[in-house]
mmCIF file of C-alpha atoms in Angstrom:
data_model
loop_
_atom_site.group_PDB
_atom_site.id
_atom_site.type_symbol
_atom_site.label_atom_id
_atom_site.label_comp_id
_atom_site.label_asym_id
_atom_site.label_seq_id
_atom_site.Cartn_x
_atom_site.Cartn_y
_atom_site.Cartn_z
ATOM 1 C CA UNK A 3 97.477 121.772 175.779
ATOM 2 C CA UNK A 4 94.582 122.089 173.230
ATOM 3 C CA UNK A 5 96.293 125.398 171.427
ATOM 4 C CA UNK A 6 99.272 123.525 171.191
ATOM 5 C CA UNK A 7 97.595 120.695 169.590
ATOM 6 C CA UNK A 8 95.699 122.990 167.358
ATOM 7 C CA UNK A 9 98.895 125.143 166.257
ATOM 8 C CA UNK A 10 100.993 121.713 165.508
ATOM 9 C CA UNK A 11 97.724 120.445 163.241
ATOM 10 C CA UNK A 12 97.912 123.899 161.599
ATOM 11 C CA UNK A 13 101.382 123.890 160.947
ATOM 12 C CA UNK A 14 101.101 120.349 159.817
ATOM 13 C CA UNK A 15 98.400 121.223 157.211
ATOM 14 C CA UNK A 16 100.354 124.319 156.071
ATOM 15 C CA UNK A 17 103.357 122.109 155.227
ATOM 16 C CA UNK A 18 101.421 119.621 153.654
ATOM 17 C CA UNK A 19 99.734 122.508 151.440
ATOM 18 C CA UNK A 20 102.819 123.857 150.590
ATOM 19 C CA UNK A 21 103.841 120.815 148.976
ATOM 20 C CA UNK A 22 100.563 120.463 147.206
ATOM 21 C CA UNK A 23 100.717 123.719 145.883
ATOM 22 C CA UNK A 24 104.030 123.158 143.737
ATOM 23 C CA UNK A 25 102.477 121.248 141.218
ATOM 24 C CA UNK A 26 99.738 124.020 140.710
ATOM 25 C CA UNK A 27 102.374 126.576 140.747
ATOM 26 C CA UNK A 28 103.819 125.330 137.404
ATOM 27 C CA UNK A 29 102.399 126.235 134.001
ATOM 28 C CA UNK A 30 103.626 124.550 130.581
ATOM 29 C CA UNK A 31 103.322 126.634 127.864
ATOM 30 C CA UNK A 32 104.277 125.873 124.105
ATOM 31 C CA UNK A 33 105.357 122.206 124.956
ATOM 32 C CA UNK A 34 106.579 120.305 122.017
ATOM 33 C CA UNK A 35 108.332 117.350 120.916
ATOM 34 C CA UNK A 36 110.479 116.953 117.852
ATOM 35 C CA UNK A 37 109.185 114.724 115.304
ATOM 36 C CA UNK A 38 111.589 111.381 115.208
ATOM 37 C CA UNK A 39 112.808 110.356 111.831
ATOM 38 C CA UNK A 40 112.765 106.867 110.910
ATOM 39 C CA UNK A 41 115.443 104.741 113.341
ATOM 40 C CA UNK A 42 115.745 107.933 115.783
ATOM 41 C CA UNK A 43 117.763 106.878 118.981
ATOM 42 C CA UNK A 44 116.538 110.089 120.586
ATOM 43 C CA UNK A 45 114.709 113.374 120.008
ATOM 44 C CA UNK A 46 114.346 116.841 122.204
ATOM 45 C CA UNK A 47 111.553 118.212 123.946
ATOM 46 C CA UNK A 48 111.104 121.883 124.667
ATOM 47 C CA UNK A 49 108.767 124.223 126.573
ATOM 48 C CA UNK A 50 108.557 127.353 128.850
ATOM 49 C CA UNK A 51 107.767 126.133 132.331
ATOM 50 C CA UNK A 52 106.261 129.181 134.412
ATOM 51 C CA UNK A 53 106.441 129.287 138.235
ATOM 52 C CA UNK A 54 103.983 131.263 139.575
ATOM 53 C CA UNK A 55 105.026 130.578 143.321
ATOM 54 C CA UNK A 56 107.115 132.218 145.676
ATOM 55 C CA UNK A 57 109.642 129.277 145.796
ATOM 56 C CA UNK A 58 111.957 127.386 143.498
ATOM 57 C CA UNK A 59 110.513 124.470 142.104
ATOM 58 C CA UNK A 60 112.986 121.458 141.057
ATOM 59 C CA UNK A 61 111.874 119.017 138.251
ATOM 60 C CA UNK A 62 113.956 115.807 139.391
ATOM 61 C CA UNK A 63 112.558 113.492 136.841
ATOM 62 C CA UNK A 64 110.302 112.901 133.446
ATOM 63 C CA UNK A 65 109.005 109.586 132.124
ATOM 64 C CA UNK A 66 106.679 108.749 129.539
ATOM 65 C CA UNK A 67 105.135 105.653 127.639
ATOM 66 C CA UNK A 68 106.770 107.101 124.207
ATOM 67 C CA UNK A 69 110.236 106.947 124.872
ATOM 68 C CA UNK A 70 112.415 104.247 127.216
ATOM 69 C CA UNK A 71 113.696 107.085 129.358
ATOM 70 C CA UNK A 72 113.959 110.982 129.578
ATOM 71 C CA UNK A 73 117.073 112.920 130.743
ATOM 72 C CA UNK A 74 117.353 116.455 131.143
ATOM 73 C CA UNK A 75 120.108 118.256 129.035
ATOM 74 C CA UNK A 76 121.478 121.677 128.291
ATOM 75 C CA UNK A 77 123.800 122.944 125.726
ATOM 76 C CA UNK A 78 126.986 124.033 125.848
ATOM 77 C CA UNK A 79 129.279 125.617 123.374
ATOM 78 C CA UNK A 80 133.135 125.707 123.297
ATOM 79 C CA UNK A 81 135.221 126.963 120.879
ATOM 80 C CA UNK A 82 132.367 126.552 118.402
ATOM 81 C CA UNK A 83 131.842 122.999 119.172
ATOM 82 C CA UNK A 84 128.399 122.341 120.884
ATOM 83 C CA UNK A 85 128.012 119.552 123.576
ATOM 84 C CA UNK A 86 125.242 118.451 125.310
ATOM 85 C CA UNK A 87 125.881 118.214 129.137
ATOM 86 C CA UNK A 88 123.187 115.822 131.269
ATOM 87 C CA UNK A 89 121.534 117.563 134.403
ATOM 88 C CA UNK A 90 120.475 116.128 137.531
ATOM 89 C CA UNK A 91 117.260 118.464 137.568
ATOM 90 C CA UNK A 92 115.721 121.504 136.078
ATOM 91 C CA UNK A 93 115.522 123.987 138.907
ATOM 92 C CA UNK A 94 112.332 126.689 137.998
ATOM 93 C CA UNK A 95 112.857 129.712 139.784
ATOM 94 C CA UNK A 96 110.431 131.341 142.101
ATOM 95 C CA UNK A 97 107.989 133.641 140.126
ATOM 96 C CA UNK A 98 109.996 133.490 136.810
ATOM 97 C CA UNK A 99 110.598 131.019 133.833
ATOM 98 C CA UNK A 100 112.610 128.239 132.807
ATOM 99 C CA UNK A 101 112.862 128.073 128.978
ATOM 100 C CA UNK A 102 113.528 124.835 127.610
ATOM 101 C CA UNK A 103 114.601 125.663 124.012
ATOM 102 C CA UNK A 104 116.929 124.596 120.932
ATOM 103 C CA UNK A 105 120.502 125.186 121.765
ATOM 104 C CA UNK A 106 119.930 125.399 125.604
ATOM 105 C CA UNK A 107 118.083 123.198 128.540
ATOM 106 C CA UNK A 108 115.761 120.552 127.209
ATOM 107 C CA UNK A 109 114.472 117.313 127.360
ATOM 108 C CA UNK A 110 115.869 114.359 125.852
ATOM 109 C CA UNK A 111 113.483 111.359 124.959
ATOM 110 C CA UNK A 112 115.717 108.459 124.790
ATOM 111 C CA UNK A 113 114.518 105.303 122.667
ATOM 112 C CA UNK A 114 111.616 107.311 121.400
ATOM 113 C CA UNK A 115 108.621 105.201 119.806
ATOM 114 C CA UNK A 116 108.111 106.475 116.010
ATOM 115 C CA UNK A 117 106.342 110.280 116.821
ATOM 116 C CA UNK A 118 104.614 111.859 114.005
ATOM 117 C CA UNK A 119 103.536 115.728 113.703
ATOM 118 C CA UNK A 120 100.100 116.490 115.198
ATOM 119 C CA UNK A 121 100.560 113.787 117.756
ATOM 120 C CA UNK A 122 100.421 114.257 121.601
ATOM 121 C CA UNK A 123 102.486 112.638 124.016
ATOM 122 C CA UNK A 124 101.685 112.753 128.035
ATOM 123 C CA UNK A 125 104.897 113.218 130.068
ATOM 124 C CA UNK A 126 105.126 112.924 133.790
ATOM 125 C CA UNK A 127 107.512 115.092 135.639
ATOM 126 C CA UNK A 128 108.479 114.225 139.253
ATOM 127 C CA UNK A 129 109.042 117.424 141.512
ATOM 128 C CA UNK A 130 111.145 117.373 144.492
ATOM 129 C CA UNK A 131 109.161 116.092 147.163
ATOM 130 C CA UNK A 132 107.839 113.338 145.348
ATOM 131 C CA UNK A 133 105.000 115.289 143.629
ATOM 132 C CA UNK A 134 104.230 114.377 139.993
ATOM 133 C CA UNK A 135 102.362 116.601 137.358
ATOM 134 C CA UNK A 136 101.549 115.212 134.058
ATOM 135 C CA UNK A 137 101.524 117.342 130.915
ATOM 136 C CA UNK A 138 100.979 116.887 127.160
ATOM 137 C CA UNK A 139 103.211 117.748 124.329
ATOM 138 C CA UNK A 140 102.610 118.139 120.957
ATOM 139 C CA UNK A 141 104.808 116.484 118.253
ATOM 140 C CA UNK A 142 105.913 118.880 115.462
ATOM 141 C CA UNK A 143 108.088 118.405 112.548
ATOM 142 C CA UNK A 144 111.466 119.876 112.482
ATOM 143 C CA UNK A 145 112.338 122.376 110.090
ATOM 144 C CA UNK A 146 112.331 126.174 111.353
ATOM 145 C CA UNK A 147 114.987 128.127 112.243
ATOM 146 C CA UNK A 148 113.013 128.566 115.610
ATOM 147 C CA UNK A 149 112.761 125.155 116.218
ATOM 148 C CA UNK A 150 115.836 123.744 115.458
ATOM 149 C CA UNK A 151 118.784 126.184 115.454
ATOM 150 C CA UNK A 152 121.816 124.278 115.446
ATOM 151 C CA UNK A 153 120.609 121.586 117.647
ATOM 152 C CA UNK A 154 120.236 118.317 115.989
ATOM 153 C CA UNK A 155 119.565 114.864 117.116
#
């Protein structure tokens, strides 16, 4: 009986550890948010999110005090017309990267406060299973082809 309890306790601790490792497996690189022009109703956020773990991690939500809400979008182009399609989550594949970039998947900050180049903005991401991870993004001026492509807000 002692073995069964020990095995059950070990299994519980392993499962708890597996959940805790999810946020630790994610690394946010080059995380930035586009500066807001006066009166902007939205702006976009971009990053490379690397998952060093051996399981996919799903980002199911995000929030920041710098805006009213954050949505996940991807840009689809059909017959030369680009449109944004809202996504329920951002899956980050195991041992791979998810690229959030202009013209592709990105964060959409709705109702942002005035954001100026050089400022830093904290964004809290919710992961599937309830874990949260907070990262800081740099606010950058728009203007470079690398940053903007054809994606304007």
